[in-house]
mmCIF file of C-alpha atoms in Angstrom:
data_model
loop_
_atom_site.group_PDB
_atom_site.id
_atom_site.type_symbol
_atom_site.label_atom_id
_atom_site.label_comp_id
_atom_site.label_asym_id
_atom_site.label_seq_id
_atom_site.Cartn_x
_atom_site.Cartn_y
_atom_site.Cartn_z
ATOM 1 C CA UNK A 79 0.159 0.041 0.248
ATOM 2 C CA UNK A 80 1.488 3.537 -1.039
ATOM 3 C CA UNK A 81 1.104 6.617 0.940
ATOM 4 C CA UNK A 82 -1.431 8.455 0.655
ATOM 5 C CA UNK A 83 -1.467 13.050 0.667
ATOM 6 C CA UNK A 84 -4.794 13.096 2.801
ATOM 7 C CA UNK A 85 -6.758 16.205 4.752
ATOM 8 C CA UNK A 86 -7.666 16.079 8.023
ATOM 9 C CA UNK A 87 -10.507 17.627 10.051
ATOM 10 C CA UNK A 88 -8.961 20.900 12.028
ATOM 11 C CA UNK A 89 -5.732 21.351 10.190
ATOM 12 C CA UNK A 90 -4.021 22.922 7.526
ATOM 13 C CA UNK A 91 -1.974 21.056 6.576
ATOM 14 C CA UNK A 92 -1.793 17.546 4.591
ATOM 15 C CA UNK A 93 -0.946 14.578 6.478
ATOM 16 C CA UNK A 94 0.877 11.155 5.256
ATOM 17 C CA UNK A 95 -1.348 8.206 5.612
ATOM 18 C CA UNK A 96 -0.363 4.462 4.802
ATOM 19 C CA UNK A 97 2.580 1.982 4.353
ATOM 20 C CA UNK A 98 5.396 0.658 2.585
ATOM 21 C CA UNK A 99 7.242 -2.097 3.184
ATOM 22 C CA UNK A 100 4.664 -3.248 6.460
ATOM 23 C CA UNK A 101 5.950 0.244 7.640
ATOM 24 C CA UNK A 102 2.802 2.520 9.050
ATOM 25 C CA UNK A 103 2.464 5.853 8.190
ATOM 26 C CA UNK A 104 0.445 8.580 9.741
ATOM 27 C CA UNK A 105 2.212 11.896 10.194
ATOM 28 C CA UNK A 106 2.114 15.720 8.825
ATOM 29 C CA UNK A 107 3.511 16.753 5.957
ATOM 30 C CA UNK A 108 4.524 20.680 7.725
ATOM 31 C CA UNK A 109 2.782 22.283 4.808
ATOM 32 C CA UNK A 110 -0.616 23.545 3.455
ATOM 33 C CA UNK A 111 0.450 23.107 -0.106
ATOM 34 C CA UNK A 112 -1.042 20.354 -2.132
ATOM 35 C CA UNK A 113 2.645 20.158 -4.347
ATOM 36 C CA UNK A 114 4.829 20.146 -1.692
ATOM 37 C CA UNK A 115 3.276 17.614 -0.178
ATOM 38 C CA UNK A 116 3.044 15.668 -3.339
ATOM 39 C CA UNK A 117 6.890 16.041 -3.045
ATOM 40 C CA UNK A 118 7.251 14.727 0.730
ATOM 41 C CA UNK A 119 5.589 11.948 0.148
ATOM 42 C CA UNK A 120 7.640 10.926 -3.254
ATOM 43 C CA UNK A 121 10.712 11.276 -0.753
ATOM 44 C CA UNK A 122 9.595 9.382 2.539
ATOM 45 C CA UNK A 123 8.316 6.646 0.371
ATOM 46 C CA UNK A 124 11.886 6.319 -1.275
ATOM 47 C CA UNK A 125 13.951 6.705 2.321
ATOM 48 C CA UNK A 126 10.900 4.128 3.850
ATOM 49 C CA UNK A 127 12.209 2.063 0.884
ATOM 50 C CA UNK A 128 15.829 2.600 1.041
ATOM 51 C CA UNK A 129 15.455 1.533 4.997
ATOM 52 C CA UNK A 130 14.295 -1.934 4.186
ATOM 53 C CA UNK A 131 16.698 -2.946 1.552
ATOM 54 C CA UNK A 132 20.538 -0.631 3.931
ATOM 55 C CA UNK A 133 18.998 0.169 7.286
ATOM 56 C CA UNK A 134 18.158 2.927 9.022
ATOM 57 C CA UNK A 135 21.969 4.180 9.508
ATOM 58 C CA UNK A 136 22.516 4.007 5.994
ATOM 59 C CA UNK A 137 19.245 6.463 5.329
ATOM 60 C CA UNK A 138 18.724 8.527 8.096
ATOM 61 C CA UNK A 139 19.050 12.515 6.699
ATOM 62 C CA UNK A 140 20.858 15.946 8.429
ATOM 63 C CA UNK A 141 17.180 17.506 7.750
ATOM 64 C CA UNK A 142 15.520 13.867 9.241
ATOM 65 C CA UNK A 143 17.840 14.044 12.364
ATOM 66 C CA UNK A 144 17.766 17.210 13.100
ATOM 67 C CA UNK A 145 13.957 16.601 13.105
ATOM 68 C CA UNK A 146 14.919 13.886 15.173
ATOM 69 C CA UNK A 147 16.461 15.929 17.767
ATOM 70 C CA UNK A 148 14.279 18.775 17.998
ATOM 71 C CA UNK A 149 10.796 17.188 18.605
ATOM 72 C CA UNK A 150 12.997 15.374 21.969
ATOM 73 C CA UNK A 151 13.257 18.998 23.267
ATOM 74 C CA UNK A 152 16.589 19.784 21.330
ATOM 75 C CA UNK A 153 17.347 23.713 21.248
ATOM 76 C CA UNK A 154 16.978 25.096 17.714
ATOM 77 C CA UNK A 155 19.252 28.170 17.592
ATOM 78 C CA UNK A 156 20.796 28.369 15.185
ATOM 79 C CA UNK A 157 20.405 25.085 13.296
ATOM 80 C CA UNK A 158 18.161 27.209 11.298
ATOM 81 C CA UNK A 159 14.865 28.193 9.958
ATOM 82 C CA UNK A 160 11.712 27.625 7.923
ATOM 83 C CA UNK A 161 9.736 29.463 4.999
ATOM 84 C CA UNK A 162 6.780 28.509 5.714
ATOM 85 C CA UNK A 163 6.786 30.047 2.671
ATOM 86 C CA UNK A 164 8.833 28.231 0.405
ATOM 87 C CA UNK A 165 8.891 25.629 3.083
ATOM 88 C CA UNK A 166 12.942 25.913 2.928
ATOM 89 C CA UNK A 167 14.827 25.961 5.699
ATOM 90 C CA UNK A 168 17.790 28.244 6.400
ATOM 91 C CA UNK A 169 21.399 27.452 8.426
ATOM 92 C CA UNK A 170 22.655 24.333 9.266
ATOM 93 C CA UNK A 171 19.702 22.379 8.051
ATOM 94 C CA UNK A 172 19.017 23.788 4.954
ATOM 95 C CA UNK A 173 22.975 23.740 4.340
ATOM 96 C CA UNK A 174 22.935 20.103 4.940
ATOM 97 C CA UNK A 175 18.888 18.881 4.141
ATOM 98 C CA UNK A 176 18.688 15.535 2.841
ATOM 99 C CA UNK A 177 22.871 15.153 2.907
ATOM 100 C CA UNK A 178 23.149 11.330 4.563
ATOM 101 C CA UNK A 179 24.762 11.774 8.022
ATOM 102 C CA UNK A 180 27.049 9.136 6.939
ATOM 103 C CA UNK A 181 28.136 11.392 3.591
ATOM 104 C CA UNK A 182 29.009 14.584 5.914
ATOM 105 C CA UNK A 183 32.639 14.504 7.319
ATOM 106 C CA UNK A 184 34.811 16.576 8.820
ATOM 107 C CA UNK A 185 35.741 18.257 5.496
ATOM 108 C CA UNK A 186 32.326 19.061 4.788
ATOM 109 C CA UNK A 187 31.239 20.469 8.171
ATOM 110 C CA UNK A 188 34.514 22.722 7.904
ATOM 111 C CA UNK A 189 33.254 24.197 4.167
ATOM 112 C CA UNK A 190 29.766 24.456 5.442
ATOM 113 C CA UNK A 191 30.505 26.735 8.329
ATOM 114 C CA UNK A 192 32.714 28.842 6.320
ATOM 115 C CA UNK A 193 29.719 29.503 4.445
ATOM 116 C CA UNK A 194 27.424 30.553 7.126
ATOM 117 C CA UNK A 195 29.389 32.510 8.855
ATOM 118 C CA UNK A 196 32.065 33.736 6.569
ATOM 119 C CA UNK A 197 33.436 36.846 8.395
ATOM 120 C CA UNK A 198 32.778 34.808 11.391
ATOM 121 C CA UNK A 199 35.803 34.458 13.962
ATOM 122 C CA UNK A 200 36.432 30.801 15.513
ATOM 123 C CA UNK A 201 34.437 31.337 18.559
ATOM 124 C CA UNK A 202 31.784 32.039 16.724
ATOM 125 C CA UNK A 203 31.754 29.256 13.960
ATOM 126 C CA UNK A 204 31.963 26.956 16.476
ATOM 127 C CA UNK A 205 29.387 28.379 18.191
ATOM 128 C CA UNK A 206 26.273 28.639 15.621
ATOM 129 C CA UNK A 207 27.925 26.097 13.557
ATOM 130 C CA UNK A 208 29.592 23.608 15.102
ATOM 131 C CA UNK A 209 28.035 23.179 18.938
ATOM 132 C CA UNK A 210 24.341 22.647 16.927
ATOM 133 C CA UNK A 211 25.550 20.552 14.497
ATOM 134 C CA UNK A 212 27.823 18.279 16.848
ATOM 135 C CA UNK A 213 24.226 17.894 18.918
ATOM 136 C CA UNK A 214 22.592 16.604 16.205
ATOM 137 C CA UNK A 215 24.774 14.532 15.443
ATOM 138 C CA UNK A 216 25.316 13.015 19.248
ATOM 139 C CA UNK A 217 21.624 12.731 19.573
ATOM 140 C CA UNK A 218 21.894 10.624 15.984
ATOM 141 C CA UNK A 219 24.734 8.251 17.273
ATOM 142 C CA UNK A 220 22.052 7.729 20.776
ATOM 143 C CA UNK A 221 19.174 6.520 18.375
ATOM 144 C CA UNK A 222 21.416 4.782 16.103
ATOM 145 C CA UNK A 223 21.769 6.103 13.238
ATOM 146 C CA UNK A 224 25.382 6.990 12.549
ATOM 147 C CA UNK A 225 28.561 6.193 14.414
ATOM 148 C CA UNK A 226 30.454 7.600 16.589
ATOM 149 C CA UNK A 227 33.051 10.223 15.708
ATOM 150 C CA UNK A 228 35.428 13.198 17.414
ATOM 151 C CA UNK A 229 35.169 16.323 15.731
ATOM 152 C CA UNK A 230 37.567 19.056 15.075
ATOM 153 C CA UNK A 231 36.151 22.640 16.257
ATOM 154 C CA UNK A 232 37.749 25.582 15.029
ATOM 155 C CA UNK A 233 40.796 27.537 16.608
ATOM 156 C CA UNK A 234 41.919 30.605 17.345
ATOM 157 C CA UNK A 235 44.458 32.126 14.868
ATOM 158 C CA UNK A 236 48.102 32.287 17.292
ATOM 159 C CA UNK A 237 49.849 35.540 17.236
ATOM 160 C CA UNK A 238 49.342 39.013 18.742
ATOM 161 C CA UNK A 239 45.836 40.112 17.841
ATOM 162 C CA UNK A 240 44.031 43.861 18.539
ATOM 163 C CA UNK A 241 41.531 43.557 21.340
ATOM 164 C CA UNK A 242 38.059 44.615 19.928
ATOM 165 C CA UNK A 243 37.464 48.097 21.094
ATOM 166 C CA UNK A 244 33.817 46.643 21.985
ATOM 167 C CA UNK A 245 34.264 44.077 24.970
ATOM 168 C CA UNK A 246 30.995 41.988 25.317
ATOM 169 C CA UNK A 247 29.400 41.735 29.087
ATOM 170 C CA UNK A 248 30.207 37.728 30.447
ATOM 171 C CA UNK A 249 32.622 36.885 28.361
ATOM 172 C CA UNK A 250 36.389 38.279 30.551
ATOM 173 C CA UNK A 251 36.190 36.689 34.226
ATOM 174 C CA UNK A 252 36.536 39.011 37.078
ATOM 175 C CA UNK A 253 38.234 38.053 40.939
ATOM 176 C CA UNK A 254 36.201 36.340 42.783
ATOM 177 C CA UNK A 255 36.398 39.635 45.843
ATOM 178 C CA UNK A 256 34.824 41.912 43.219
ATOM 179 C CA UNK A 257 31.876 39.201 42.403
ATOM 180 C CA UNK A 258 31.193 38.802 45.774
ATOM 181 C CA UNK A 259 30.253 42.505 46.150
ATOM 182 C CA UNK A 260 28.166 42.381 42.846
ATOM 183 C CA UNK A 261 26.063 39.242 44.423
ATOM 184 C CA UNK A 262 25.736 40.903 47.645
ATOM 185 C CA UNK A 263 24.072 43.681 46.177
ATOM 186 C CA UNK A 264 21.227 41.207 44.157
ATOM 187 C CA UNK A 265 18.167 39.569 45.965
ATOM 188 C CA UNK A 266 17.833 36.514 47.340
ATOM 189 C CA UNK A 267 17.039 34.223 44.721
ATOM 190 C CA UNK A 268 19.447 35.974 42.337
ATOM 191 C CA UNK A 269 22.465 36.097 44.799
ATOM 192 C CA UNK A 270 22.162 32.276 45.151
ATOM 193 C CA UNK A 271 21.150 31.805 41.795
ATOM 194 C CA UNK A 272 24.692 33.507 40.573
ATOM 195 C CA UNK A 273 26.747 32.027 43.776
ATOM 196 C CA UNK A 274 26.139 28.276 42.377
ATOM 197 C CA UNK A 275 27.448 30.057 38.682
ATOM 198 C CA UNK A 276 30.535 31.142 40.336
ATOM 199 C CA UNK A 277 31.390 27.695 41.821
ATOM 200 C CA UNK A 278 30.016 25.359 39.336
ATOM 201 C CA UNK A 279 30.834 26.873 36.115
ATOM 202 C CA UNK A 280 27.810 25.360 34.705
ATOM 203 C CA UNK A 281 26.206 27.559 31.909
ATOM 204 C CA UNK A 282 23.045 29.706 32.410
ATOM 205 C CA UNK A 283 20.431 26.859 30.984
ATOM 206 C CA UNK A 284 21.854 24.280 32.913
ATOM 207 C CA UNK A 285 21.259 25.285 35.823
ATOM 208 C CA UNK A 286 17.724 26.824 35.336
ATOM 209 C CA UNK A 287 16.572 23.905 34.407
ATOM 210 C CA UNK A 288 18.268 22.237 37.244
ATOM 211 C CA UNK A 289 15.416 19.802 39.173
ATOM 212 C CA UNK A 290 16.049 18.066 42.778
ATOM 213 C CA UNK A 291 16.888 14.699 41.625
ATOM 214 C CA UNK A 292 19.787 16.267 39.916
ATOM 215 C CA UNK A 293 21.540 16.688 43.229
ATOM 216 C CA UNK A 294 22.825 14.503 45.224
ATOM 217 C CA UNK A 295 24.030 15.925 47.910
ATOM 218 C CA UNK A 296 26.025 13.256 49.908
ATOM 219 C CA UNK A 297 27.696 12.359 46.870
ATOM 220 C CA UNK A 298 28.446 16.650 46.335
ATOM 221 C CA UNK A 299 27.465 15.532 42.928
ATOM 222 C CA UNK A 300 25.407 17.314 39.903
ATOM 223 C CA UNK A 301 24.260 14.374 36.629
ATOM 224 C CA UNK A 302 23.064 16.964 34.068
ATOM 225 C CA UNK A 303 20.928 14.185 31.604
ATOM 226 C CA UNK A 304 21.592 16.555 28.807
ATOM 227 C CA UNK A 305 24.961 19.877 28.127
ATOM 228 C CA UNK A 306 25.167 22.266 25.288
ATOM 229 C CA UNK A 307 26.319 19.383 23.189
ATOM 230 C CA UNK A 308 23.686 16.714 23.501
ATOM 231 C CA UNK A 309 25.715 14.968 26.241
ATOM 232 C CA UNK A 310 25.200 14.213 29.539
ATOM 233 C CA UNK A 311 28.333 14.563 32.191
ATOM 234 C CA UNK A 312 28.469 15.727 36.388
ATOM 235 C CA UNK A 313 28.853 18.063 37.683
ATOM 236 C CA UNK A 314 31.503 18.347 41.245
ATOM 237 C CA UNK A 315 29.475 20.689 44.409
ATOM 238 C CA UNK A 316 31.900 23.183 46.048
ATOM 239 C CA UNK A 317 31.621 23.316 49.855
ATOM 240 C CA UNK A 318 31.086 26.960 49.011
ATOM 241 C CA UNK A 319 27.361 25.879 47.861
ATOM 242 C CA UNK A 320 26.814 22.817 48.803
ATOM 243 C CA UNK A 321 24.186 24.214 51.878
ATOM 244 C CA UNK A 322 22.649 25.898 49.117
ATOM 245 C CA UNK A 323 22.360 23.253 47.507
ATOM 246 C CA UNK A 324 20.711 21.681 50.165
ATOM 247 C CA UNK A 325 18.516 24.020 51.305
ATOM 248 C CA UNK A 326 16.999 24.541 47.606
ATOM 249 C CA UNK A 327 15.778 21.112 47.536
ATOM 250 C CA UNK A 328 14.225 20.970 50.853
ATOM 251 C CA UNK A 329 12.280 24.400 49.776
ATOM 252 C CA UNK A 330 11.773 22.787 46.391
ATOM 253 C CA UNK A 331 10.626 20.309 44.282
ATOM 254 C CA UNK A 332 11.057 19.912 40.839
ATOM 255 C CA UNK A 333 12.908 22.668 39.150
ATOM 256 C CA UNK A 334 15.215 24.675 42.597
ATOM 257 C CA UNK A 335 15.888 27.211 40.425
ATOM 258 C CA UNK A 336 13.801 30.238 40.755
ATOM 259 C CA UNK A 337 12.735 34.118 41.224
ATOM 260 C CA UNK A 338 10.796 36.470 42.950
ATOM 261 C CA UNK A 339 8.392 38.380 40.468
ATOM 262 C CA UNK A 340 8.497 41.314 42.206
ATOM 263 C CA UNK A 341 5.432 42.753 40.225
ATOM 264 C CA UNK A 342 3.002 40.059 41.149
ATOM 265 C CA UNK A 343 4.526 38.726 44.023
ATOM 266 C CA UNK A 344 5.218 35.570 43.669
ATOM 267 C CA UNK A 345 8.326 32.548 42.804
ATOM 268 C CA UNK A 346 8.325 31.233 39.673
ATOM 269 C CA UNK A 347 10.562 29.558 37.080
ATOM 270 C CA UNK A 348 13.180 30.876 35.197
ATOM 271 C CA UNK A 349 11.531 32.242 31.477
ATOM 272 C CA UNK A 350 13.320 29.512 29.032
ATOM 273 C CA UNK A 351 15.448 31.579 26.881
ATOM 274 C CA UNK A 352 18.101 28.691 25.326
ATOM 275 C CA UNK A 353 22.086 29.619 25.891
ATOM 276 C CA UNK A 354 21.506 33.396 27.326
ATOM 277 C CA UNK A 355 21.515 34.357 30.747
ATOM 278 C CA UNK A 356 18.546 37.336 30.112
ATOM 279 C CA UNK A 357 16.495 35.856 31.982
ATOM 280 C CA UNK A 358 18.314 37.486 34.798
ATOM 281 C CA UNK A 359 18.749 41.352 33.443
ATOM 282 C CA UNK A 360 16.490 43.591 35.518
ATOM 283 C CA UNK A 361 18.143 41.686 38.510
ATOM 284 C CA UNK A 362 21.685 42.414 37.059
ATOM 285 C CA UNK A 363 21.581 45.828 35.954
ATOM 286 C CA UNK A 364 20.008 46.824 39.724
ATOM 287 C CA UNK A 365 23.050 45.537 40.928
ATOM 288 C CA UNK A 366 25.245 47.305 38.097
ATOM 289 C CA UNK A 367 23.221 51.064 39.393
ATOM 290 C CA UNK A 368 23.942 49.588 43.058
ATOM 291 C CA UNK A 369 27.777 48.920 43.427
ATOM 292 C CA UNK A 370 28.725 50.630 40.232
ATOM 293 C CA UNK A 371 30.287 47.570 38.664
ATOM 294 C CA UNK A 372 29.201 46.893 35.539
ATOM 295 C CA UNK A 373 31.167 44.144 34.041
ATOM 296 C CA UNK A 374 29.618 41.533 35.644
ATOM 297 C CA UNK A 375 27.110 39.138 34.299
ATOM 298 C CA UNK A 376 25.789 35.433 34.018
ATOM 299 C CA UNK A 377 28.748 34.179 31.880
ATOM 300 C CA UNK A 378 31.453 36.231 33.691
ATOM 301 C CA UNK A 379 30.735 32.992 36.566
ATOM 302 C CA UNK A 380 31.600 30.266 34.330
ATOM 303 C CA UNK A 381 34.831 32.376 32.738
ATOM 304 C CA UNK A 382 35.954 33.129 36.146
ATOM 305 C CA UNK A 383 35.494 29.200 37.428
ATOM 306 C CA UNK A 384 37.996 28.389 34.242
ATOM 307 C CA UNK A 385 40.810 31.244 34.795
ATOM 308 C CA UNK A 386 41.207 30.782 38.537
ATOM 309 C CA UNK A 387 40.794 26.608 38.120
ATOM 310 C CA UNK A 388 44.130 26.935 36.286
ATOM 311 C CA UNK A 389 45.321 29.917 38.473
ATOM 312 C CA UNK A 390 44.928 27.583 41.500
ATOM 313 C CA UNK A 391 47.381 24.435 39.548
ATOM 314 C CA UNK A 392 44.149 22.662 38.120
ATOM 315 C CA UNK A 393 45.203 20.040 35.520
ATOM 316 C CA UNK A 394 43.372 22.063 31.652
ATOM 317 C CA UNK A 395 41.800 18.591 31.209
ATOM 318 C CA UNK A 396 40.262 18.037 34.648
ATOM 319 C CA UNK A 397 38.663 22.202 34.108
ATOM 320 C CA UNK A 398 37.211 20.698 31.055
ATOM 321 C CA UNK A 399 35.635 18.034 32.449
ATOM 322 C CA UNK A 400 33.815 20.017 35.524
ATOM 323 C CA UNK A 401 32.854 23.036 32.551
ATOM 324 C CA UNK A 402 31.550 19.953 29.944
ATOM 325 C CA UNK A 403 34.303 20.614 27.217
ATOM 326 C CA UNK A 404 35.821 17.762 27.315
ATOM 327 C CA UNK A 405 33.113 14.449 26.472
ATOM 328 C CA UNK A 406 35.132 11.563 26.591
ATOM 329 C CA UNK A 407 34.568 7.900 26.611
ATOM 330 C CA UNK A 408 35.497 7.473 30.303
ATOM 331 C CA UNK A 409 33.588 10.830 31.269
ATOM 332 C CA UNK A 410 30.564 9.067 29.542
ATOM 333 C CA UNK A 411 30.682 6.128 31.312
ATOM 334 C CA UNK A 412 30.903 7.566 34.918
ATOM 335 C CA UNK A 413 28.944 10.560 34.255
ATOM 336 C CA UNK A 414 26.286 8.840 37.599
ATOM 337 C CA UNK A 415 29.235 9.039 39.360
ATOM 338 C CA UNK A 416 31.093 11.470 41.439
ATOM 339 C CA UNK A 417 34.889 11.769 40.600
ATOM 340 C CA UNK A 418 36.698 13.219 43.473
ATOM 341 C CA UNK A 419 39.244 14.741 41.614
ATOM 342 C CA UNK A 420 36.944 17.010 39.875
ATOM 343 C CA UNK A 421 35.413 18.090 43.887
ATOM 344 C CA UNK A 422 38.910 18.425 45.243
ATOM 345 C CA UNK A 423 39.741 20.485 42.028
ATOM 346 C CA UNK A 424 35.968 23.294 42.395
ATOM 347 C CA UNK A 425 37.647 23.637 46.080
ATOM 348 C CA UNK A 426 39.912 25.309 45.596
ATOM 349 C CA UNK A 427 37.930 28.270 43.642
ATOM 350 C CA UNK A 428 38.553 31.318 46.346
ATOM 351 C CA UNK A 429 36.241 32.199 48.698
ATOM 352 C CA UNK A 430 36.818 35.612 49.998
ATOM 353 C CA UNK A 431 35.608 36.442 53.467
ATOM 354 C CA UNK A 432 33.351 39.005 51.695
ATOM 355 C CA UNK A 433 30.764 35.907 49.727
ATOM 356 C CA UNK A 434 31.163 33.904 52.802
ATOM 357 C CA UNK A 435 29.479 35.943 54.992
ATOM 358 C CA UNK A 436 26.696 36.503 52.860
ATOM 359 C CA UNK A 437 23.028 34.821 54.976
ATOM 360 C CA UNK A 438 22.297 33.493 51.990
ATOM 361 C CA UNK A 439 25.957 31.064 52.318
ATOM 362 C CA UNK A 440 25.632 31.028 56.330
ATOM 363 C CA UNK A 441 21.936 30.492 56.336
ATOM 364 C CA UNK A 442 20.494 30.138 53.403
ATOM 365 C CA UNK A 443 17.340 28.304 55.000
ATOM 366 C CA UNK A 444 16.128 31.318 56.057
ATOM 367 C CA UNK A 445 17.226 32.836 53.757
ATOM 368 C CA UNK A 446 14.452 31.318 51.103
ATOM 369 C CA UNK A 447 11.894 30.595 54.450
ATOM 370 C CA UNK A 448 11.953 34.849 54.496
ATOM 371 C CA UNK A 449 11.400 34.745 50.493
ATOM 372 C CA UNK A 450 8.775 31.970 51.077
ATOM 373 C CA UNK A 451 6.858 33.354 53.428
ATOM 374 C CA UNK A 452 6.854 36.759 51.992
ATOM 375 C CA UNK A 453 5.447 35.727 48.319
ATOM 376 C CA UNK A 454 2.890 33.473 50.117
ATOM 377 C CA UNK A 455 2.069 37.036 52.620
ATOM 378 C CA UNK A 456 2.282 39.418 49.101
ATOM 379 C CA UNK A 457 -1.117 36.203 47.783
ATOM 380 C CA UNK A 458 -2.761 36.134 50.307
ATOM 381 C CA UNK A 459 -3.125 40.293 49.916
ATOM 382 C CA UNK A 460 -3.637 40.165 46.669
ATOM 383 C CA UNK A 461 -6.931 38.734 47.183
ATOM 384 C CA UNK A 462 -8.347 41.244 49.575
ATOM 385 C CA UNK A 463 -7.777 38.909 52.624
ATOM 386 C CA UNK A 464 -6.293 39.559 55.953
ATOM 387 C CA UNK A 465 -2.470 38.438 56.053
ATOM 388 C CA UNK A 466 -2.744 37.586 59.318
#
């Protein structure tokens, strides 16, 4: 039975229905244009025929792998955008499209990155081309659609180069004494979250989706199911923030990283903006006004962790594992298990007395309890009830 293009109730788009070589299909084409839907039907039939003969590993295209990656919650950032009028993709999906995963090699990836970002620096091409591509590739590896590979990323050219006049905030480390002054000027929730960033090196998006069951207090270990590269990794817990994380999991269930919405007087999760620290923008601006310190943002913490681990004599491989840069077969196997070398290394970060004396460090349970009580008071007050 061949595939047919059909219309279903309450949907603008055409659907495919039928079976090919015993494989049943009932799925949307993603378009409301009949001609485009017919083209998709032909491609889908050819794909199913090829899979039945050669196996799926040899027939999955980059576009299909990317679609599966996105369906399972992968980040769409830098993969491309779909033009609804032409049904064509931009970005990596548009560049590789129907290219078989098995046909993409290092040379093809390098050429694609240069074509998509011809005037970009190596760091930008790494972030906007290599990282999303590798995330899709790793997703396909997990599903058995392609073989595991170690991809070579672009490197900065050696030699002297002029510093850009416009320094992007968050792209450089700061002394921990300076960070302590800045963080202590923040509202408690924001101060707690920035402190965790400065003593883990996690990406803001990794922290803001952290759940209680990912924190293993007795082992001083955090398990992230999927990092920016699509691979799981473990993060050591510094002794500086161990009480903070314990207080958070004692107070909240599920996502433990929250903010206080001053406008509505309630506690809520941060909005999900992939790969950005913009969720804390208001808190950062307020702390800058209070302290006069203008070179700190959420990503400053990650650069500071990297710099001060090296300054403390931590081996670059250990540092890379802490930050999630080094994804090896060994680290994949032991993601779930705490690694003493990483825990000892993270404890070497500076601990200014000003930070240690902060109430969020000395007694985080009291701080969190105070904010929760305030939110409850505001909620009762908003309903016009007596809060006592």
